[in-house]
Tab-separated table of N, CA and C in Angstrom:
chain	number	residue	atom	x	y	z
A	29	MET	N	8.986	46.466	62.307
A	29	MET	CA	8.569	44.980	62.168
A	29	MET	C	10.195	44.709	62.774
A	30	THR	N	10.101	43.468	63.874
A	30	THR	CA	11.656	43.218	64.161
A	30	THR	C	12.010	42.073	63.432
A	31	ASP	N	12.925	41.435	63.351
A	31	ASP	CA	13.406	40.527	62.364
A	31	ASP	C	13.572	39.295	63.437
A	32	THR	N	12.722	38.943	64.069
A	32	THR	CA	12.535	37.878	64.999
A	32	THR	C	12.276	36.268	64.309
A	33	PRO	N	12.827	35.454	64.961
A	33	PRO	CA	12.552	33.916	64.175
A	33	PRO	C	11.056	33.765	63.560
A	34	SER	N	10.413	34.113	64.808
A	34	SER	CA	8.560	34.205	64.382
A	34	SER	C	8.313	35.278	63.393
A	35	ASP	N	8.974	35.807	62.494
A	35	ASP	CA	8.681	36.565	61.361
A	35	ASP	C	8.877	35.964	60.350
A	36	ARG	N	10.223	35.454	60.091
A	36	ARG	CA	10.797	34.776	59.012
A	36	ARG	C	9.849	33.147	58.901
A	37	PRO	N	9.862	32.975	57.741
A	37	PRO	CA	9.220	31.920	57.508
A	37	PRO	C	9.990	30.732	58.006
A	38	GLN	N	9.648	29.731	58.277
A	38	GLN	CA	10.045	28.248	58.837
A	38	GLN	C	11.001	27.638	57.978
A	39	TYR	N	10.364	27.592	56.633
A	39	TYR	CA	11.404	26.816	55.561
A	39	TYR	C	11.738	27.842	54.558
A	40	PRO	N	12.637	28.542	54.456
A	40	PRO	CA	12.780	29.280	53.280
A	40	PRO	C	12.813	28.770	51.925
A	41	PRO	N	12.640	28.962	51.024
A	41	PRO	CA	12.534	28.616	49.495
A	41	PRO	C	14.146	28.209	49.358
A	42	GLN	N	14.178	27.068	48.619
A	42	GLN	CA	15.958	26.781	48.274
A	42	GLN	C	16.406	27.163	47.236
A	43	GLY	N	15.607	27.655	46.192
A	43	GLY	CA	15.952	27.889	44.761
A	43	GLY	C	14.861	28.724	44.476
A	44	PRO	N	15.137	29.393	43.229
A	44	PRO	CA	14.153	30.154	42.516
A	44	PRO	C	12.679	29.452	42.323
A	45	PRO	N	12.049	30.222	42.036
A	45	PRO	CA	10.910	29.148	41.672
A	45	PRO	C	10.748	29.084	40.207
A	46	PRO	N	9.929	27.593	39.979
A	46	PRO	CA	9.950	27.320	38.579
A	46	PRO	C	9.304	28.516	37.440
A	47	GLY	N	10.416	28.475	36.406
A	47	GLY	CA	10.474	28.934	35.356
A	47	GLY	C	11.459	30.592	35.450
A	48	GLN	N	11.751	30.480	36.576
A	48	GLN	CA	13.046	31.490	36.939
A	48	GLN	C	14.430	31.178	37.180
A	49	GLY	N	14.552	29.906	36.664
A	49	GLY	CA	15.870	29.392	36.853
A	49	GLY	C	16.591	30.028	36.013
A	50	PRO	N	18.187	29.528	36.088
A	50	PRO	CA	19.735	30.211	35.557
A	50	PRO	C	18.951	30.390	34.171
A	51	ALA	N	19.305	31.894	33.691
A	51	ALA	CA	19.026	32.344	32.181
A	51	ALA	C	17.551	31.363	31.582
A	52	GLY	N	16.597	31.549	32.643
A	52	GLY	CA	15.222	30.942	32.030
A	52	GLY	C	15.240	29.610	31.263
A	53	SER	N	15.751	28.668	31.913
A	53	SER	CA	16.412	27.687	31.295
A	53	SER	C	14.924	26.789	31.003
A	54	TYR	N	14.192	27.084	32.153
A	54	TYR	CA	12.708	26.137	31.968
A	54	TYR	C	11.317	27.219	31.729
A	55	GLN	N	10.524	26.393	31.090
A	55	GLN	CA	9.365	27.386	30.794
A	55	GLN	C	8.328	26.929	32.172
A	56	ALA	N	7.508	27.383	31.834
A	56	ALA	CA	6.051	27.451	33.393
A	56	ALA	C	5.882	25.892	32.974
A	57	GLY	N	5.646	25.215	34.166
A	57	GLY	CA	5.323	23.778	33.879
A	57	GLY	C	6.479	22.779	33.847
A	58	GLY	N	7.717	23.323	34.113
A	58	GLY	CA	8.441	22.574	34.492
A	58	GLY	C	9.209	22.191	32.889
A	59	HIS	N	8.866	22.495	31.880
A	59	HIS	CA	9.396	22.083	30.425
A	59	HIS	C	10.421	22.937	30.159
A	60	PRO	N	11.527	22.263	29.649
A	60	PRO	CA	13.060	23.077	29.031
A	60	PRO	C	12.346	23.959	28.155
A	61	ALA	N	13.410	24.775	27.935
A	61	ALA	CA	12.560	26.143	27.319
A	61	ALA	C	13.156	25.811	25.691
A	62	ALA	N	12.809	26.476	24.772
A	62	ALA	CA	13.302	26.066	23.507
A	62	ALA	C	14.623	26.342	23.515
A	63	SER	N	15.795	26.026	22.844
A	63	SER	CA	17.019	26.659	22.400
A	63	SER	C	17.107	27.208	21.365
A	64	GLY	N	16.250	27.219	20.550
A	64	GLY	CA	16.293	27.895	19.080
A	64	GLY	C	16.788	26.860	17.968
A	65	ARG	N	17.626	25.760	18.392
A	65	ARG	CA	18.168	25.084	17.377
A	65	ARG	C	16.835	24.340	16.393
A	66	ARG	N	17.129	24.104	15.794
A	66	ARG	CA	16.624	23.328	14.602
A	66	ARG	C	17.188	22.346	13.664
A	67	ASN	N	16.787	20.758	14.861
A	67	ASN	CA	17.499	20.081	14.551
A	67	ASN	C	16.428	18.989	13.690
A	68	GLY	N	15.450	19.429	13.082
A	68	GLY	CA	14.673	18.463	12.765
A	68	GLY	C	14.958	17.876	11.051
A	69	MET	N	15.651	18.626	10.343
A	69	MET	CA	16.203	17.992	9.027
A	69	MET	C	17.315	17.019	9.373
A	70	GLY	N	18.076	17.072	10.327
A	70	GLY	CA	18.945	15.870	10.677
A	70	GLY	C	18.186	14.658	10.896
A	71	THR	N	17.418	14.584	12.161
A	71	THR	CA	16.763	13.972	12.954
A	71	THR	C	16.109	13.183	11.487
A	72	ALA	N	15.236	13.841	10.785
A	72	ALA	CA	14.271	13.064	9.777
A	72	ALA	C	15.085	12.475	8.498
A	73	ALA	N	16.504	12.886	8.546
A	73	ALA	CA	17.426	12.120	7.491
A	73	ALA	C	17.818	10.887	7.898
A	74	LEU	N	18.094	11.141	9.338
A	74	LEU	CA	18.520	9.681	9.776
A	74	LEU	C	17.108	8.738	9.749
A	75	VAL	N	16.335	9.468	10.384
A	75	VAL	CA	14.958	8.150	10.315
A	75	VAL	C	14.893	7.613	8.622
A	76	LEU	N	14.733	8.496	8.218
A	76	LEU	CA	14.258	8.215	6.516
A	76	LEU	C	15.557	7.410	6.074
A	77	GLY	N	16.677	7.599	6.602
A	77	GLY	CA	17.627	6.851	5.630
A	77	GLY	C	17.705	5.249	6.368
A	78	VAL	N	17.418	5.313	7.799
A	78	VAL	CA	17.379	3.985	8.117
A	78	VAL	C	16.393	2.798	8.080
A	79	VAL	N	14.991	3.496	7.723
A	79	VAL	CA	13.964	3.084	7.039
A	79	VAL	C	13.907	2.654	5.595
A	80	ALA	N	14.676	3.342	4.726
A	80	ALA	CA	15.080	3.230	3.541
A	80	ALA	C	15.914	1.799	3.291
A	81	LEU	N	16.892	1.954	4.008
A	81	LEU	CA	17.523	0.673	3.998
A	81	LEU	C	16.818	-0.548	4.595
A	82	VAL	N	16.081	-0.436	5.102
A	82	VAL	CA	15.227	-1.696	5.968
A	82	VAL	C	14.596	-1.744	4.362
A	83	LEU	N	13.753	-1.071	3.906
A	83	LEU	CA	13.148	-1.179	2.669
A	83	LEU	C	13.907	-1.703	1.559
A	84	VAL	N	14.913	-1.361	1.644
A	84	VAL	CA	16.000	-1.924	-0.049
A	84	VAL	C	16.214	-3.445	0.379
A	85	VAL	N	16.692	-3.500	1.785
A	85	VAL	CA	16.988	-4.829	1.896
A	85	VAL	C	15.621	-5.817	1.567
A	86	LEU	N	14.264	-5.982	1.868
A	86	LEU	CA	13.193	-6.573	1.486
A	86	LEU	C	13.035	-6.380	-0.110
A	87	LEU	N	13.563	-6.766	-1.018
A	87	LEU	CA	14.168	-6.542	-2.511
A	87	LEU	C	12.334	-5.923	-2.762
A	88	LEU	N	11.470	-6.384	-2.464
A	88	LEU	CA	10.119	-6.453	-3.148
A	88	LEU	C	9.866	-4.770	-3.167
A	89	PHE	N	10.553	-3.829	-2.214
A	89	PHE	CA	10.203	-2.757	-1.948
A	89	PHE	C	11.357	-1.806	-2.148
A	90	SER	N	12.559	-2.259	-2.867
A	90	SER	CA	13.811	-1.609	-3.231
A	90	SER	C	13.321	-0.228	-4.178
A	91	PRO	N	12.280	-0.098	-4.798
A	91	PRO	CA	11.932	1.222	-5.277
A	91	PRO	C	11.382	2.300	-4.330
A	92	LEU	N	10.892	2.180	-3.519
A	92	LEU	CA	10.529	2.577	-2.302
A	92	LEU	C	11.433	3.150	-1.540
A	93	GLY	N	12.450	1.917	-1.381
A	93	GLY	CA	13.648	2.379	-0.362
A	93	GLY	C	14.420	3.268	-1.007
A	94	ALA	N	15.085	3.544	-2.403
A	94	ALA	CA	15.165	4.118	-2.938
A	94	ALA	C	14.778	5.478	-3.033
A	95	PHE	N	13.576	5.470	-3.425
A	95	PHE	CA	13.016	6.960	-3.130
A	95	PHE	C	13.274	7.878	-1.738
A	96	LEU	N	12.990	6.712	-0.656
A	96	LEU	CA	13.330	7.456	0.744
A	96	LEU	C	14.821	7.665	1.048
A	97	GLY	N	15.707	6.831	0.234
A	97	GLY	CA	17.033	7.254	0.423
A	97	GLY	C	17.402	8.460	-0.147
A	98	LEU	N	16.387	8.750	-1.423
A	98	LEU	CA	16.708	10.128	-2.124
A	98	LEU	C	16.202	11.155	-1.178
A	99	LEU	N	15.218	10.984	-0.459
A	99	LEU	CA	14.779	12.206	0.405
A	99	LEU	C	16.005	12.259	1.695
A	100	ALA	N	16.152	11.292	2.436
A	100	ALA	CA	17.339	10.956	3.504
A	100	ALA	C	18.441	11.976	3.086
A	101	VAL	N	18.934	11.612	1.690
A	101	VAL	CA	19.941	12.586	1.416
A	101	VAL	C	19.996	14.001	1.265
A	102	LEU	N	18.521	14.330	0.921
A	102	LEU	CA	18.378	15.915	0.596
A	102	LEU	C	18.254	16.559	2.204
A	103	PHE	N	17.682	15.747	2.809
A	103	PHE	CA	17.519	16.036	4.193
A	103	PHE	C	18.790	16.190	5.148
A	104	GLY	N	19.685	15.038	4.592
A	104	GLY	CA	20.876	15.214	5.384
A	104	GLY	C	21.883	16.378	5.211
A	105	ILE	N	21.467	16.620	3.547
A	105	ILE	CA	22.020	18.143	3.076
A	105	ILE	C	21.778	19.197	3.579
A	106	LEU	N	20.444	19.197	3.703
A	106	LEU	CA	19.638	20.287	4.497
A	106	LEU	C	19.871	20.575	6.015
A	107	GLY	N	20.274	19.434	6.523
A	107	GLY	CA	20.559	19.185	8.091
A	107	GLY	C	22.068	19.941	8.024
A	108	LEU	N	22.880	19.486	7.230
A	108	LEU	CA	24.506	19.829	7.719
A	108	LEU	C	24.691	21.304	7.064
A	109	ILE	N	23.709	21.600	6.526
A	109	ILE	CA	23.635	23.236	6.076
A	109	ILE	C	23.206	24.000	7.109
A	110	ARG	N	22.511	23.711	7.759
A	110	ARG	CA	21.927	24.330	9.196
A	110	ARG	C	22.981	23.978	10.353
A	111	VAL	N	23.748	23.094	10.319
A	111	VAL	CA	24.906	22.847	11.431
A	111	VAL	C	26.047	23.660	11.104
A	112	ASN	N	26.189	23.863	9.958
A	112	ASN	CA	27.167	24.624	9.315
A	112	ASN	C	26.839	26.404	9.563
A	113	ARG	N	25.415	26.643	9.691
A	113	ARG	CA	25.133	28.161	9.787
A	113	ARG	C	25.332	28.350	11.554
A	114	GLY	N	24.948	27.120	12.137
A	114	GLY	CA	25.409	27.131	13.431
A	114	GLY	C	23.555	27.120	14.068
A	115	GLU	N	22.577	27.333	13.124
A	115	GLU	CA	21.092	26.920	13.479
A	115	GLU	C	20.819	25.372	14.169
A	116	ALA	N	21.794	24.798	13.990
A	116	ALA	CA	21.413	23.052	14.448
A	116	ALA	C	22.654	22.593	15.012
A	117	ASP	N	22.502	21.816	16.213
A	117	ASP	CA	23.494	21.061	16.754
A	117	ASP	C	23.769	19.569	16.417
A	118	ASN	N	23.129	18.909	15.457
A	118	ASN	CA	22.996	17.425	15.266
A	118	ASN	C	23.842	17.053	14.225
A	119	ARG	N	25.102	17.341	14.223
A	119	ARG	CA	25.736	17.011	13.168
A	119	ARG	C	25.956	15.484	12.449
A	120	GLY	N	26.085	15.012	13.437
A	120	GLY	CA	26.122	13.240	13.543
A	120	GLY	C	25.060	12.916	13.024
A	121	GLN	N	23.944	13.411	13.400
A	121	GLN	CA	22.692	12.831	12.862
A	121	GLN	C	22.504	12.753	11.544
A	122	ALA	N	22.969	14.137	10.916
A	122	ALA	CA	22.692	14.629	9.361
A	122	ALA	C	23.443	13.876	8.689
A	123	VAL	N	24.573	13.865	9.333
A	123	VAL	CA	25.953	12.905	8.640
A	123	VAL	C	25.374	11.350	8.334
A	124	SER	N	24.928	10.616	9.282
A	124	SER	CA	24.409	9.271	9.390
A	124	SER	C	23.283	9.335	8.544
A	125	GLY	N	22.329	10.100	8.133
A	125	GLY	CA	21.247	10.543	7.547
A	125	GLY	C	21.218	10.168	6.431
A	126	LEU	N	22.378	11.117	5.800
A	126	LEU	CA	23.249	11.469	4.536
A	126	LEU	C	23.754	9.680	4.319
A	127	VAL	N	24.717	9.460	4.888
A	127	VAL	CA	24.875	8.210	4.753
A	127	VAL	C	24.352	6.926	4.401
A	128	THR	N	23.236	6.686	5.205
A	128	THR	CA	22.506	5.652	5.132
A	128	THR	C	21.603	6.019	3.989
A	129	GLY	N	20.833	6.968	3.864
A	129	GLY	CA	19.983	7.661	2.769
A	129	GLY	C	21.003	7.274	1.320
A	130	GLY	N	22.242	7.456	1.133
A	130	GLY	CA	22.967	7.141	0.190
A	130	GLY	C	23.195	5.710	-0.452
A	131	LEU	N	23.487	5.150	0.986
A	131	LEU	CA	23.518	3.463	0.947
A	131	LEU	C	22.319	2.932	0.262
A	132	ALA	N	20.942	3.166	0.944
A	132	ALA	CA	19.732	3.205	0.414
A	132	ALA	C	19.373	3.378	-1.159
A	133	LEU	N	19.771	4.722	-1.354
A	133	LEU	CA	19.422	5.232	-2.965
A	133	LEU	C	20.203	4.129	-3.787
A	134	LEU	N	21.729	4.049	-3.407
A	134	LEU	CA	22.377	2.961	-4.446
A	134	LEU	C	22.006	1.590	-4.671
A	135	PHE	N	21.886	1.272	-3.541
A	135	PHE	CA	21.484	-0.410	-3.268
A	135	PHE	C	20.157	-0.450	-3.780
A	136	GLY	N	19.162	0.586	-3.801
A	136	GLY	CA	17.752	0.653	-4.089
A	136	GLY	C	17.660	0.531	-5.729
A	137	ILE	N	18.359	1.419	-6.343
A	137	ILE	CA	18.644	1.523	-7.695
A	137	ILE	C	18.808	0.369	-8.452
A	138	LEU	N	20.409	-0.037	-7.826
A	138	LEU	CA	20.697	-1.294	-7.889
A	138	LEU	C	19.783	-2.810	-8.314
A	139	PHE	N	19.117	-2.693	-7.110
A	139	PHE	CA	18.034	-4.056	-6.684
A	139	PHE	C	17.017	-3.807	-7.965
A	140	THR	N	16.817	-2.506	-7.896
A	140	THR	CA	15.733	-2.567	-8.687
A	140	THR	C	15.866	-2.809	-10.225
A	141	ILE	N	17.029	-2.484	-10.738
A	141	ILE	CA	17.451	-2.557	-12.060
A	141	ILE	C	17.558	-4.063	-12.340
A	142	SER	N	18.155	-4.592	-11.420
A	142	SER	CA	18.446	-5.990	-11.302
A	142	SER	C	17.348	-7.080	-11.383
A	143	VAL	N	16.335	-6.735	-10.647
A	143	VAL	CA	15.084	-7.404	-10.482
A	143	VAL	C	14.266	-7.015	-11.694
A	144	GLY	N	14.267	-6.008	-12.021
A	144	GLY	CA	13.409	-5.292	-13.482
A	144	GLY	C	14.168	-6.298	-14.767
A	145	THR	N	15.200	-6.302	-14.721
A	145	THR	CA	16.009	-6.716	-15.544
A	145	THR	C	15.862	-8.538	-15.934
A	146	TRP	N	15.567	-8.848	-14.636
A	146	TRP	CA	15.208	-10.592	-14.496
A	146	TRP	C	13.865	-10.729	-14.857
A	147	PHE	N	12.974	-9.835	-14.584
A	147	PHE	CA	11.674	-10.329	-14.653
A	147	PHE	C	11.809	-9.692	-16.713
A	148	SER	N	12.380	-8.964	-16.880
A	148	SER	CA	11.775	-8.569	-18.340
A	148	SER	C	12.705	-9.904	-19.058
A	149	THR	N	13.667	-10.239	-18.576
A	149	THR	CA	14.060	-11.573	-19.804
A	149	THR	C	13.456	-12.746	-19.437
A	150	HIS	N	12.461	-13.168	-18.222
A	150	HIS	CA	11.677	-14.337	-18.535
A	150	HIS	C	10.272	-13.865	-18.261
A	151	VAL	N	9.728	-12.873	-18.842
A	151	VAL	CA	8.574	-12.419	-19.207
A	151	VAL	C	7.329	-13.421	-20.331
A	152	ASN	N	8.353	-14.061	-21.436
A	152	ASN	CA	8.224	-15.128	-21.834
A	152	ASN	C	7.489	-16.559	-21.259
A	153	ASP	N	8.776	-16.608	-20.377
A	153	ASP	CA	8.403	-17.856	-19.672
A	153	ASP	C	7.241	-17.873	-18.966
A	154	PHE	N	6.725	-16.508	-18.156
A	154	PHE	CA	5.560	-16.453	-17.186
A	154	PHE	C	4.570	-16.486	-17.634
A	155	ARG	N	4.695	-15.971	-19.224
A	155	ARG	CA	2.971	-16.072	-19.905
A	155	ARG	C	3.271	-17.521	-20.307
A	156	ARG	N	4.548	-18.318	-21.019
A	156	ARG	CA	3.915	-19.778	-20.947
A	156	ARG	C	3.362	-20.586	-19.642
A	157	PHE	N	3.868	-20.275	-18.829
A	157	PHE	CA	3.426	-20.699	-17.536
A	157	PHE	C	1.688	-20.587	-17.268
A	158	GLY	N	1.260	-19.404	-17.662
A	158	GLY	CA	0.335	-18.744	-17.381
A	158	GLY	C	-0.931	-19.834	-18.150
A	159	ASN	N	-0.419	-19.628	-19.426
A	159	ASN	CA	-1.130	-20.544	-20.352
A	159	ASN	C	-1.278	-21.895	-20.329
A	160	CYS	N	-0.442	-22.031	-19.721
A	160	CYS	CA	-0.160	-23.950	-19.088
A	160	CYS	C	-1.490	-24.144	-17.907
A	161	MET	N	-1.150	-23.154	-17.238
A	161	MET	CA	-2.137	-23.140	-15.871
A	161	MET	C	-3.672	-23.158	-16.341
A	162	ASP	N	-3.734	-22.153	-17.229
A	162	ASP	CA	-5.162	-21.677	-17.520
A	162	ASP	C	-5.672	-22.978	-18.372
A	163	ASN	N	-4.608	-24.127	-19.128
A	163	ASN	CA	-5.222	-25.180	-20.377
A	163	ASN	C	-5.056	-26.538	-19.182
A	164	ALA	N	-4.690	-26.666	-18.121
A	164	ALA	CA	-4.579	-27.479	-17.292
A	164	ALA	C	-5.566	-28.209	-16.640
A	165	ALA	N	-5.916	-29.514	-16.999
A	165	ALA	CA	-7.433	-30.031	-16.463
A	165	ALA	C	-7.067	-30.555	-15.041
A	166	ASP	N	-6.185	-31.179	-14.608
A	166	ASP	CA	-5.994	-31.811	-12.973
A	166	ASP	C	-4.756	-31.049	-12.337
A	167	ALA	N	-4.643	-31.612	-11.420
A	167	ALA	CA	-3.341	-31.138	-10.355
A	167	ALA	C	-2.150	-31.947	-11.115
A	168	THR	N	-2.265	-32.948	-11.981
A	168	THR	CA	-0.732	-33.399	-12.632
A	168	THR	C	-0.508	-32.531	-13.443
A	169	ALA	N	-1.349	-32.260	-14.653
A	169	ALA	CA	-1.191	-31.010	-15.353
A	169	ALA	C	-0.614	-29.905	-14.787
A	170	ARG	N	-0.821	-29.157	-13.875
A	170	ARG	CA	-0.302	-28.359	-13.162
A	170	ARG	C	1.028	-28.220	-12.653
A	171	GLU	N	0.949	-29.468	-11.981
A	171	GLU	CA	2.298	-29.577	-11.634
A	171	GLU	C	3.323	-29.775	-12.769
A	172	GLN	N	3.124	-30.240	-14.018
A	172	GLN	CA	3.932	-30.287	-15.238
A	172	GLN	C	4.087	-28.880	-15.511
A	173	CYS	N	2.941	-27.907	-15.280
A	173	CYS	CA	3.206	-26.750	-15.853
A	173	CYS	C	4.537	-25.910	-14.783
A	174	GLY	N	4.372	-26.549	-13.620
A	174	GLY	CA	5.475	-25.649	-12.436
A	174	GLY	C	6.833	-26.365	-12.782
A	175	ARG	N	6.775	-27.643	-13.068
A	175	ARG	CA	8.160	-28.268	-13.215
A	175	ARG	C	8.702	-27.456	-14.486
A	176	GLN	N	7.510	-27.105	-15.885
A	176	GLN	CA	8.342	-26.756	-17.015
A	176	GLN	C	9.010	-25.498	-16.611
A	177	LEU	N	7.925	-24.623	-15.926
A	177	LEU	CA	8.447	-22.995	-15.439
A	177	LEU	C	9.490	-23.224	-14.604
A	178	SER	N	10.101	-24.119	-13.915
A	178	SER	CA	11.294	-24.114	-13.144
A	178	SER	C	12.459	-24.214	-14.048
A	179	LYS	N	12.179	-25.230	-15.179
A	179	LYS	CA	13.452	-25.636	-15.935
A	179	LYS	C	13.563	-24.273	-16.840
A	180	ASP	N	12.535	-23.467	-17.450
A	180	ASP	CA	12.676	-22.715	-18.330
A	180	ASP	C	13.550	-21.229	-17.318
A	181	LEU	N	13.154	-21.305	-15.943
A	181	LEU	CA	13.879	-20.050	-15.262
A	181	LEU	C	15.375	-20.238	-14.791
A	182	ASP	N	15.708	-21.590	-14.614
A	182	ASP	CA	17.012	-21.824	-14.703
A	182	ASP	C	17.989	-21.686	-15.774
């Protein structure tokens, strides 16, 4: 067979077919091949740390925020261990998760203790208010109960 222009394809392929790229960087279907990195711990630490900080700021959810902050600290430490071993490459996410988780843990514990202490010192005031509301016959009596509770809490 001769190598004439009619024997050659009119448009030769420009590059290797999909899945045959440099060092197999793409799998079949055009998706990037797995790099072998295990970045899940650092990413989980960052997500948990941010969610924990948001929950701590919503004072009612401070205990849950503190718990998620503890998890973020643990995942951040595990993520840093993986980065130091060369198994992961997201040191920034692991450190950020560690920091945000630590802050959420610290503030969550402080807020939980302070809110719990406030409620425990005023438990009798709330009990008195509940008894007053139970015995109130009309709207003016309930208003008086509210005023008395306001004075007791000051």
